[in-house]
Short mmCIF file of C-alpha atoms and ligand atoms in Angstrom, two decimals:
data_model
loop_
_atom_site.label_atom_id
_atom_site.label_comp_id
_atom_site.label_asym_id
_atom_site.label_seq_id
_atom_site.Cartn_x
_atom_site.Cartn_y
_atom_site.Cartn_z
CA MET A 1 -58.66 -27.13 23.50
CA GLY A 2 -56.46 -26.05 26.63
CA LYS A 3 -54.97 -28.45 29.29
CA LYS A 4 -58.22 -30.17 30.79
CA ARG A 5 -58.25 -29.57 34.28
CA TYR A 6 -59.31 -32.24 36.73
CA VAL A 7 -60.44 -32.16 40.04
CA ILE A 8 -60.57 -34.69 42.63
CA ILE A 9 -61.97 -34.83 46.03
CA GLY A 10 -60.60 -37.02 47.89
CA ASN A 11 -57.16 -38.80 48.84
CA GLY A 12 -58.00 -42.56 49.97
CA ALA A 13 -58.45 -45.43 47.46
CA ALA A 14 -60.51 -44.66 45.29
CA ALA A 15 -58.70 -40.80 44.93
CA ILE A 16 -54.92 -41.78 44.38
CA ARG A 17 -55.36 -44.85 41.88
CA ALA A 18 -57.74 -42.48 39.82
CA ALA A 19 -54.82 -39.53 39.78
CA GLU A 20 -52.06 -41.62 38.87
CA THR A 21 -54.25 -43.33 36.08
CA LEU A 22 -55.25 -39.74 34.71
CA ARG A 23 -51.31 -38.97 34.93
CA ALA A 24 -50.56 -41.86 32.75
CA LEU A 25 -53.57 -40.96 30.41
CA ASP A 26 -53.17 -37.64 30.09
CA GLU A 27 -49.70 -36.18 30.61
CA SER A 28 -50.21 -32.32 30.09
CA GLY A 29 -53.76 -32.40 32.37
CA CYS A 30 -53.83 -30.24 35.60
CA ILE A 31 -54.72 -32.49 38.25
CA THR A 32 -55.81 -31.13 41.72
CA MET A 33 -56.56 -33.23 44.89
CA VAL A 34 -58.39 -31.79 47.77
CA SER A 35 -58.57 -33.35 50.95
CA ARG A 36 -60.51 -32.04 54.33
CA GLU A 37 -57.26 -34.82 56.15
CA GLN A 38 -53.88 -33.45 55.82
CA GLY A 39 -51.10 -35.55 54.75
CA PRO A 40 -50.46 -38.06 52.52
CA ALA A 41 -52.60 -40.72 51.62
CA TYR A 42 -52.74 -43.91 53.86
CA SER A 43 -54.10 -47.16 54.03
CA ARG A 44 -57.31 -47.57 56.40
CA CYS A 45 -57.26 -51.51 56.06
CA MET A 46 -54.28 -50.91 58.15
CA LEU A 47 -55.48 -48.38 60.92
CA PRO A 48 -56.41 -52.42 63.41
CA ALA A 49 -52.60 -52.90 63.20
CA PHE A 50 -51.40 -49.13 63.83
CA LEU A 51 -53.73 -49.94 67.02
CA ALA A 52 -52.36 -52.76 68.01
CA GLY A 53 -49.16 -50.98 68.15
CA GLU A 54 -48.15 -53.35 65.15
CA LYS A 55 -47.49 -50.53 62.42
CA ASN A 56 -46.43 -46.98 63.22
CA GLU A 57 -47.51 -44.09 60.57
CA ASP A 58 -45.10 -44.30 58.00
CA ASP A 59 -45.84 -47.94 57.88
CA LEU A 60 -49.59 -46.52 56.76
CA ARG A 61 -48.00 -44.53 53.96
CA ILE A 62 -49.72 -46.51 50.22
CA ARG A 63 -47.80 -44.03 48.26
CA ALA A 64 -43.80 -42.92 48.14
CA GLY A 65 -43.13 -39.39 50.02
CA ASP A 66 -42.74 -37.49 46.41
CA PHE A 67 -46.06 -39.22 44.62
CA TYR A 68 -47.62 -35.83 44.06
CA GLU A 69 -44.83 -34.53 43.03
CA LYS A 70 -43.86 -36.99 40.65
CA HIS A 71 -47.17 -37.01 39.44
CA GLY A 72 -47.48 -33.26 38.79
CA ILE A 73 -50.45 -32.94 40.93
CA LYS A 74 -51.68 -29.97 43.28
CA THR A 75 -52.54 -30.84 45.89
CA LEU A 76 -55.06 -29.06 48.90
CA PHE A 77 -54.29 -31.01 51.69
CA GLY A 78 -56.69 -29.74 55.00
CA SER A 79 -59.24 -28.22 52.85
CA ARG A 80 -63.14 -29.50 52.73
CA ALA A 81 -65.20 -29.14 49.84
CA VAL A 82 -68.54 -27.99 51.17
CA ASP A 83 -69.97 -27.59 47.31
CA VAL A 84 -69.79 -28.37 43.85
CA ASP A 85 -71.40 -25.46 41.57
CA ALA A 86 -72.34 -27.73 38.91
CA GLY A 87 -73.21 -24.88 36.47
CA ARG A 88 -69.93 -23.34 37.05
CA ARG A 89 -67.83 -26.29 37.46
CA CYS A 90 -66.05 -25.49 40.29
CA VAL A 91 -65.96 -26.79 43.98
CA VAL A 92 -66.25 -24.42 46.55
CA LEU A 93 -64.28 -25.16 49.46
CA GLU A 94 -65.25 -23.88 53.38
CA GLY A 95 -63.72 -20.46 53.37
CA GLY A 96 -65.27 -19.94 50.46
CA SER A 97 -62.21 -20.21 47.73
CA ARG A 98 -63.37 -22.11 44.28
CA VAL A 99 -61.58 -24.84 42.56
CA ASP A 100 -62.75 -25.12 38.62
CA TYR A 101 -62.87 -28.11 36.95
CA ASP A 102 -63.77 -29.24 33.43
CA SER A 103 -63.93 -33.23 34.91
CA LEU A 104 -64.30 -34.27 38.49
CA LEU A 105 -64.24 -37.20 40.44
CA ILE A 106 -65.64 -37.41 44.06
CA ALA A 107 -63.88 -39.77 46.07
CA THR A 108 -64.86 -38.89 49.33
CA GLY A 109 -66.15 -42.31 51.27
CA SER A 110 -67.59 -42.82 54.14
CA SER A 111 -67.81 -41.87 57.61
CA THR A 112 -68.81 -43.97 60.81
CA ALA A 113 -72.58 -43.82 61.25
CA PHE A 114 -73.03 -43.43 65.12
CA PRO A 115 -75.95 -45.01 66.66
CA ALA A 116 -78.40 -43.14 67.87
CA ILE A 117 -78.32 -43.98 71.84
CA LYS A 118 -79.50 -41.77 74.58
CA GLY A 119 -76.66 -40.35 75.96
CA LEU A 120 -73.95 -41.49 73.94
CA GLU A 121 -72.39 -38.74 72.74
CA GLY A 122 -69.03 -36.64 74.36
CA PRO A 123 -65.41 -37.24 75.19
CA GLY A 124 -64.39 -41.38 75.20
CA LEU A 125 -66.88 -42.01 71.96
CA PHE A 126 -65.05 -42.94 68.94
CA GLY A 127 -65.50 -44.22 65.64
CA LEU A 128 -62.87 -45.66 63.53
CA ARG A 129 -63.03 -44.18 59.93
CA ASP A 130 -59.32 -42.15 59.52
CA LEU A 131 -55.99 -41.68 61.11
CA SER A 132 -57.16 -38.86 63.11
CA ASP A 133 -59.84 -41.30 65.03
CA ALA A 134 -56.77 -44.53 65.28
CA ARG A 135 -54.42 -41.42 67.23
CA LYS A 136 -57.46 -40.65 69.73
CA ILE A 137 -58.28 -43.73 70.57
CA LEU A 138 -54.75 -44.52 71.17
CA ASP A 139 -54.19 -41.86 73.28
CA VAL A 140 -57.35 -42.85 75.97
CA ALA A 141 -56.44 -46.81 75.42
CA GLY A 142 -52.58 -45.39 77.37
CA ARG A 143 -54.63 -44.46 80.12
CA GLY A 144 -57.68 -46.52 80.53
CA ARG A 145 -57.96 -50.31 80.49
CA ARG A 146 -61.45 -51.18 79.38
CA ALA A 147 -62.96 -50.55 75.62
CA VAL A 148 -66.59 -51.77 74.60
CA ILE A 149 -67.03 -52.17 70.96
CA LEU A 150 -70.44 -51.74 69.31
CA GLY A 151 -71.17 -53.89 66.53
CA ALA A 152 -69.52 -56.59 65.51
CA GLY A 153 -69.07 -56.14 61.84
CA LEU A 154 -65.29 -56.24 60.17
CA VAL A 155 -64.27 -52.96 61.57
CA GLY A 156 -65.69 -53.16 65.07
CA LEU A 157 -63.72 -57.28 65.52
CA GLU A 158 -60.97 -55.57 64.04
CA ALA A 159 -60.66 -52.71 66.49
CA ALA A 160 -61.61 -55.24 69.09
CA VAL A 161 -58.93 -57.68 68.49
CA ALA A 162 -56.44 -54.66 68.22
CA LEU A 163 -57.03 -53.14 71.41
CA ALA A 164 -57.24 -56.90 73.13
CA ARG A 165 -53.75 -57.55 71.74
CA ARG A 166 -52.70 -54.05 73.62
CA GLY A 167 -53.69 -55.56 76.44
CA MET A 168 -56.95 -53.97 76.64
CA GLU A 169 -59.90 -55.76 78.59
CA VAL A 170 -62.58 -55.73 75.53
CA THR A 171 -66.18 -56.45 75.22
CA VAL A 172 -68.38 -56.47 71.81
CA VAL A 173 -71.87 -55.93 72.13
CA GLU A 174 -73.95 -56.65 68.83
CA LYS A 175 -77.93 -56.63 68.42
CA MET A 176 -78.04 -59.38 65.98
CA PRO A 177 -77.15 -63.22 67.55
CA HIS A 178 -74.11 -63.89 65.61
CA LEU A 179 -70.75 -62.16 64.78
CA LEU A 180 -70.50 -60.71 61.25
CA PRO A 181 -74.55 -60.15 60.56
CA ARG A 182 -74.17 -59.23 57.22
CA GLN A 183 -71.84 -61.76 55.52
CA LEU A 184 -72.06 -65.38 57.50
CA ASP A 185 -74.80 -67.65 59.04
CA PRO A 186 -75.00 -69.10 62.38
CA ALA A 187 -72.49 -72.04 61.57
CA ALA A 188 -69.81 -70.03 60.06
CA ALA A 189 -69.89 -67.24 62.92
CA GLU A 190 -69.61 -70.53 65.94
CA ILE A 191 -66.15 -71.16 63.85
CA LEU A 192 -64.89 -67.23 63.91
CA ARG A 193 -66.48 -67.08 67.55
CA ARG A 194 -64.56 -69.87 68.75
CA ASP A 195 -61.26 -68.46 66.84
CA LEU A 196 -62.02 -65.53 68.93
CA ASP A 197 -61.77 -67.46 72.28
CA GLY A 198 -57.82 -67.85 72.14
CA VAL A 199 -57.84 -63.45 72.14
CA GLY A 200 -59.46 -63.38 74.87
CA LEU A 201 -62.37 -61.03 73.72
CA ARG A 202 -65.35 -61.05 75.53
CA MET A 203 -69.05 -61.07 73.39
CA ILE A 204 -72.62 -60.25 74.39
CA MET A 205 -74.60 -61.16 70.52
CA GLY A 206 -78.20 -60.59 70.48
CA THR A 207 -78.01 -57.40 73.13
CA GLY A 208 -78.25 -53.66 72.32
CA VAL A 209 -77.20 -50.74 74.29
CA GLN A 210 -80.76 -48.80 75.45
CA GLU A 211 -78.61 -45.80 77.06
CA ALA A 212 -75.67 -44.71 78.30
CA ALA A 213 -74.89 -42.83 81.49
CA ALA A 214 -73.02 -39.37 81.19
CA PRO A 215 -69.39 -40.34 81.38
CA GLU A 216 -67.63 -39.18 84.74
CA SER A 217 -63.94 -38.35 85.32
CA SER A 218 -61.95 -40.79 87.18
CA GLY A 219 -58.09 -40.77 86.90
CA ALA A 220 -58.40 -42.48 83.41
CA GLY A 221 -60.73 -39.87 81.66
CA ALA A 222 -64.29 -40.06 81.07
CA VAL A 223 -66.03 -43.66 82.34
CA TRP A 224 -69.00 -44.60 80.33
CA ASP A 225 -71.76 -46.65 82.10
CA LEU A 226 -73.58 -48.45 79.11
CA LEU A 227 -76.64 -50.07 80.25
CA LEU A 228 -77.62 -52.86 77.87
CA ASP A 229 -81.04 -54.19 76.91
CA ASN A 230 -80.45 -57.65 78.78
CA GLY A 231 -80.12 -55.20 82.10
CA GLU A 232 -76.25 -55.45 82.32
CA HIS A 233 -74.27 -52.31 82.91
CA LEU A 234 -70.59 -52.34 80.88
CA ARG A 235 -68.06 -49.78 82.44
CA ALA A 236 -65.11 -48.28 80.22
CA GLU A 237 -63.04 -46.04 79.38
CA MET A 238 -63.77 -45.76 75.73
CA VAL A 239 -66.79 -46.96 73.10
CA ILE A 240 -66.27 -47.41 69.62
CA ALA A 241 -69.27 -47.25 67.30
CA ALA A 242 -68.97 -49.31 64.30
CA THR A 243 -72.34 -49.75 63.88
CA GLY A 244 -72.04 -49.36 60.13
CA ILE A 245 -71.03 -46.26 57.30
CA ARG A 246 -72.52 -43.75 55.46
CA PRO A 247 -71.01 -42.16 52.54
CA ASN A 248 -70.19 -39.07 52.27
CA VAL A 249 -72.08 -37.45 50.00
CA ASP A 250 -71.92 -33.74 51.29
CA PRO A 251 -70.50 -31.79 49.15
CA VAL A 252 -72.69 -32.55 46.09
CA LEU A 253 -75.92 -32.72 48.11
CA GLY A 254 -76.99 -29.20 47.29
CA THR A 255 -76.40 -29.95 43.14
CA GLY A 256 -79.77 -32.31 42.56
CA MET A 257 -76.96 -35.11 41.67
CA ARG A 258 -79.42 -39.14 41.72
CA ILE A 259 -78.62 -40.31 45.14
CA ASN A 260 -79.82 -43.39 47.04
CA ARG A 261 -77.51 -44.62 49.67
CA GLY A 262 -74.45 -43.70 47.62
CA ILE A 263 -74.22 -41.53 44.77
CA THR A 264 -75.64 -43.38 41.93
CA VAL A 265 -73.41 -44.01 39.08
CA ASP A 266 -73.44 -46.01 35.75
CA GLY A 267 -71.01 -48.60 34.08
CA ARG A 268 -68.18 -45.51 33.64
CA MET A 269 -68.42 -44.51 36.78
CA ARG A 270 -70.51 -41.42 35.82
CA THR A 271 -73.17 -39.91 37.97
CA SER A 272 -76.62 -38.38 37.04
CA ILE A 273 -74.97 -34.48 36.48
CA PRO A 274 -72.06 -34.53 33.36
CA GLU A 275 -68.16 -34.30 33.65
CA ILE A 276 -69.09 -35.67 37.84
CA TYR A 277 -67.83 -39.28 38.33
CA ALA A 278 -68.17 -41.21 41.86
CA ALA A 279 -65.84 -44.09 42.76
CA GLY A 280 -65.31 -46.00 46.23
CA ASP A 281 -67.23 -45.73 49.34
CA VAL A 282 -69.15 -42.65 48.22
CA ALA A 283 -70.40 -44.58 45.29
CA GLU A 284 -73.46 -47.08 44.54
CA THR A 285 -72.96 -49.96 41.91
CA ARG A 286 -75.06 -52.67 40.49
CA ASP A 287 -74.41 -55.97 41.69
CA VAL A 288 -74.05 -58.69 39.13
CA ILE A 289 -75.74 -61.12 41.09
CA THR A 290 -78.77 -59.60 42.20
CA GLY A 291 -79.17 -56.63 39.83
CA VAL A 292 -79.14 -54.46 42.88
CA ARG A 293 -77.80 -51.39 43.53
CA MET A 294 -75.48 -51.31 46.58
CA LEU A 295 -72.53 -49.82 48.32
CA THR A 296 -69.21 -51.67 47.97
CA PRO A 297 -67.50 -50.31 50.62
CA THR A 298 -63.73 -52.05 50.42
CA TRP A 299 -60.59 -51.17 49.24
CA LEU A 300 -60.06 -52.87 45.80
CA HIS A 301 -63.27 -51.85 44.69
CA ALA A 302 -62.90 -47.77 45.70
CA SER A 303 -59.27 -48.87 43.95
CA LEU A 304 -60.86 -50.45 40.77
CA GLN A 305 -63.61 -48.00 40.48
CA GLY A 306 -61.12 -44.98 40.44
CA MET A 307 -58.98 -46.59 37.90
CA ILE A 308 -62.21 -46.90 35.80
CA ALA A 309 -63.53 -42.85 36.72
CA ALA A 310 -60.02 -41.97 35.55
CA TRP A 311 -60.13 -43.57 31.77
CA ASN A 312 -63.66 -42.18 31.27
CA MET A 313 -62.71 -38.99 32.85
CA ALA A 314 -59.99 -38.68 30.22
CA GLY A 315 -61.96 -39.58 27.40
CA ARG A 316 -61.81 -43.20 27.03
CA PRO A 317 -64.80 -45.23 27.92
CA ARG A 318 -64.20 -48.65 29.90
CA LEU A 319 -66.63 -49.98 31.56
CA TYR A 320 -66.69 -51.15 35.71
CA PRO A 321 -67.04 -54.87 35.73
CA GLU A 322 -69.71 -54.99 38.31
CA PRO A 323 -68.74 -56.30 41.54
CA VAL A 324 -70.14 -60.09 42.75
CA GLY A 325 -71.04 -58.74 46.31
CA ILE A 326 -67.52 -60.15 47.46
CA GLN A 327 -66.92 -59.31 50.98
CA ASN A 328 -63.08 -59.37 52.59
CA VAL A 329 -61.48 -62.05 53.31
CA VAL A 330 -61.37 -62.47 57.37
CA GLN A 331 -58.68 -63.98 59.40
CA LEU A 332 -58.51 -62.01 62.68
CA HIS A 333 -57.10 -65.03 64.34
CA ARG A 334 -56.17 -68.34 62.65
CA VAL A 335 -59.59 -68.84 60.56
CA PRO A 336 -60.09 -67.46 57.32
CA VAL A 337 -64.24 -66.65 56.92
CA LEU A 338 -65.42 -65.01 53.44
CA ALA A 339 -68.80 -64.54 52.03
CA LEU A 340 -70.02 -64.49 47.91
CA GLY A 341 -72.98 -63.28 47.02
CA VAL A 342 -76.03 -64.10 48.61
CA SER A 343 -74.73 -65.58 51.38
CA ASN A 344 -77.84 -66.00 53.61
CA PRO A 345 -80.87 -66.58 50.89
CA GLN A 346 -84.46 -65.25 51.99
CA ASP A 347 -85.78 -66.71 48.38
CA ALA A 348 -87.18 -70.06 48.86
CA SER A 349 -86.26 -70.98 45.53
CA CYS A 350 -82.72 -71.49 46.45
CA GLU A 351 -81.23 -74.38 47.15
CA VAL A 352 -78.52 -74.27 49.73
CA ILE A 353 -75.88 -77.44 50.51
CA ALA A 354 -72.99 -77.13 53.19
CA ILE A 355 -70.50 -79.62 54.76
CA HIS A 356 -70.21 -78.37 58.21
CA ARG A 357 -66.99 -79.56 60.28
CA PRO A 358 -66.68 -77.93 63.41
CA ALA A 359 -64.11 -79.79 65.36
CA GLU A 360 -61.64 -79.24 62.14
CA ASN A 361 -63.32 -75.71 61.54
CA LEU A 362 -64.39 -76.16 58.38
CA TYR A 363 -67.41 -74.56 57.18
CA ARG A 364 -68.38 -74.81 53.23
CA LYS A 365 -71.55 -73.56 51.97
CA LEU A 366 -72.84 -72.95 48.33
CA VAL A 367 -76.20 -71.29 47.71
CA LEU A 368 -77.91 -72.22 44.32
CA LYS A 369 -80.35 -70.92 42.40
CA ASP A 370 -81.32 -72.13 38.79
CA GLY A 371 -78.79 -74.39 38.68
CA ALA A 372 -76.10 -71.34 39.00
CA LEU A 373 -74.26 -70.21 41.92
CA VAL A 374 -75.59 -66.95 43.61
CA GLY A 375 -73.33 -67.33 46.93
CA ALA A 376 -71.57 -68.73 49.22
CA ILE A 377 -69.89 -69.04 52.59
CA LEU A 378 -66.26 -70.67 53.24
CA ALA A 379 -64.99 -70.85 57.07
CA GLY A 380 -61.36 -72.56 57.82
CA ASP A 381 -60.56 -73.30 53.80
CA ILE A 382 -61.00 -70.18 51.65
CA ARG A 383 -58.95 -71.51 48.91
CA MET A 384 -62.03 -72.08 46.10
CA ALA A 385 -62.81 -67.97 46.81
CA GLY A 386 -61.26 -67.04 43.33
CA ILE A 387 -62.94 -70.24 41.31
CA LEU A 388 -66.22 -69.74 42.94
CA ALA A 389 -66.52 -65.65 42.08
CA ALA A 390 -65.30 -66.80 38.46
CA LEU A 391 -68.56 -69.05 38.09
CA MET A 392 -71.03 -66.57 39.80
CA ARG A 393 -69.60 -63.95 37.34
CA ARG A 394 -70.22 -66.08 34.25
CA LYS A 395 -73.80 -67.27 35.77
CA ALA A 396 -72.71 -70.69 34.37
CA ASP A 397 -74.84 -73.91 35.14
CA VAL A 398 -73.00 -75.79 37.95
CA SER A 399 -75.76 -78.30 38.86
CA GLY A 400 -74.33 -81.09 37.33
CA PHE A 401 -70.60 -80.87 39.94
CA LYS A 402 -72.35 -79.23 42.77
CA ASP A 403 -71.28 -81.64 45.22
CA LEU A 404 -67.64 -81.50 43.45
CA ILE A 405 -67.59 -78.02 44.34
CA LEU A 406 -68.85 -78.33 47.88
CA SER A 407 -66.13 -81.15 48.45
CA GLY A 408 -63.78 -78.87 47.96
CA ASP A 409 -62.07 -80.69 44.92
CA PHE A 410 -63.33 -78.44 42.50
CA HIS A 411 -60.18 -76.63 40.16
CA CYS A 412 -59.74 -74.13 37.49
CA GLY A 413 -59.26 -77.38 34.90
CA TYR A 414 -63.09 -77.28 35.34
CA LEU A 415 -64.05 -74.59 34.56
CA ALA A 416 -64.34 -74.96 31.08
CA ARG A 417 -67.06 -77.34 31.50
CA THR A 418 -69.32 -74.33 32.41
CA GLY A 419 -69.00 -72.78 28.85
C1 FAD B 501 -60.61 -49.50 60.10
C2 FAD B 501 -60.90 -49.99 58.83
C3 FAD B 501 -60.60 -51.82 58.17
C4 FAD B 501 -60.38 -51.87 57.32
N1 FAD B 501 -60.44 -52.81 56.17
C5 FAD B 501 -60.91 -52.95 55.40
C6 FAD B 501 -60.12 -54.45 54.55
O1 FAD B 501 -59.07 -55.32 55.57
N2 FAD B 501 -59.80 -54.62 53.46
C7 FAD B 501 -60.48 -53.73 52.39
O2 FAD B 501 -60.69 -54.08 51.31
N3 FAD B 501 -61.22 -52.53 53.12
C8 FAD B 501 -61.54 -52.45 54.38
N4 FAD B 501 -61.67 -51.44 54.70
C9 FAD B 501 -62.31 -50.01 53.84
C10 FAD B 501 -61.64 -49.61 52.85
O3 FAD B 501 -60.70 -48.86 53.84
C11 FAD B 501 -62.31 -48.45 52.20
O4 FAD B 501 -63.40 -49.45 51.36
C12 FAD B 501 -61.82 -47.28 50.74
O5 FAD B 501 -60.70 -46.95 51.88
C13 FAD B 501 -62.37 -46.98 50.40
O6 FAD B 501 -61.60 -45.90 49.68
P1 FAD B 501 -62.23 -44.43 49.31
O7 FAD B 501 -61.45 -43.71 48.20
O8 FAD B 501 -63.69 -44.74 48.57
O9 FAD B 501 -62.30 -43.29 50.55
P2 FAD B 501 -61.33 -43.32 51.91
O10 FAD B 501 -60.55 -43.87 51.85
O11 FAD B 501 -62.41 -43.33 52.63
O12 FAD B 501 -60.87 -41.94 51.61
C14 FAD B 501 -62.06 -40.73 51.75
C15 FAD B 501 -61.10 -39.30 50.72
O13 FAD B 501 -61.91 -38.16 51.47
C16 FAD B 501 -61.62 -36.84 51.74
N5 FAD B 501 -63.07 -36.46 52.03
C17 FAD B 501 -63.97 -36.44 52.60
N6 FAD B 501 -64.92 -35.79 52.71
C18 FAD B 501 -64.26 -34.89 51.93
C19 FAD B 501 -64.89 -33.71 51.33
N7 FAD B 501 -65.80 -32.98 52.01
N8 FAD B 501 -63.47 -32.79 51.17
C20 FAD B 501 -62.30 -32.97 51.09
N9 FAD B 501 -62.07 -34.19 51.17
C21 FAD B 501 -63.63 -35.00 51.75
C22 FAD B 501 -60.91 -37.84 53.14
O14 FAD B 501 -59.87 -37.19 53.59
C23 FAD B 501 -60.32 -38.79 52.05
O15 FAD B 501 -59.05 -38.76 51.82
C24 FAD B 501 -61.43 -51.00 56.09
C25 FAD B 501 -61.89 -49.56 56.46
C26 FAD B 501 -61.66 -49.21 57.98
C27 FAD B 501 -62.00 -47.71 58.30
#
């Protein structure tokens, strides 16, 4: 058999890790990376620091300039994949050219899901997913002084803090009653909100945007007028939508591949079509606690999934250790917060225990089901996160020492007792 042809669509966290793993496992295989963006791979996680003026574009790079050459990787950057012909085993690029593969990885990440709000379209409206978004935001930030951020999730809050650090007047509007609504509960969110008071953000919770008036031009560019559900008007030179993500499944829509929100993969990152794998924000894996398929849109998961996909693409079977719904540690100002697994249980049979010392910015909440830890929220002191994740993964019975865990004195020496 000749050299195996590996094609990777993407040049982000999952793709880069897959490419370097493939090269380590198969010295002679042909590796081609296709990316719609120009330029070398960079860290999306650092885009807020770039917005804040704390990092420049070179600082964002995640591999050395000669990475592709050194690994013998052919790059087709600035090329959008528009289709996959699974029968002929080729990727179709915009313009019609084709790239043949023996094994294909879809690592196309995700895009901003813009909210459907009457009138909300046009210049001065941005998402924050890639470097080109960040450059456009900075361009407007150089002229305007007011920004409205829609959504108080991780990306929204990071963008808000970054622009506030640049000296902009920033207002965050969130439909749900508290910050990081998917991860935190009201007690933890209140600790975070007070911490963010120190950054000078204005936060409007529990209200959405009803409609946006077409931007009128001023010396600083377009000025938005947003009418909120509570009747208030907000005027700003820029609006950043951080209301959710949409996995970039477009290139495989015509293949008949099994897709839920993202591409459904098995433990080896295989899609429902032979020799096509998926990894990163575009893929859906199974949560080890709930058994539910879900997106795991974090850098760590993307990178790990890219590596596991590569092992399997190279014919060396390896299983992905299913995640425990671990969310990112968030530290926007002084106080770190973290949520794990089922942090806001709807199931009445779950037991919830917590300590809450707002004056010390300390909150620790544990969620147990049938004696096993299934979720947690930590604010202020997150040192136990790794141990809690290990207990959750083991589905260990912790009922005998749950109070010790809650006190914060539990350490890994006790793990032996969990069997
Ligand atoms: C502002 C921001 C802050 C973040 N902060 C954190 C954080 O603190 N911690 C954390 O864990 N995660 C964070 N994340 C999430 C993290 O960056 C993503 O989970 C991770 O980048 C996903 O990696 P990926 O490889 O799946 O996709 P991406 O890194 O998004 O890469 C996708 C690649 O696919 C290419 N592509 C897409 N469609 C096509 C197509 N049709 N044809 C060709 N190429 C295509 C893109 O150009 C890109 O190269 C943050 C994300 C953002 C946007």
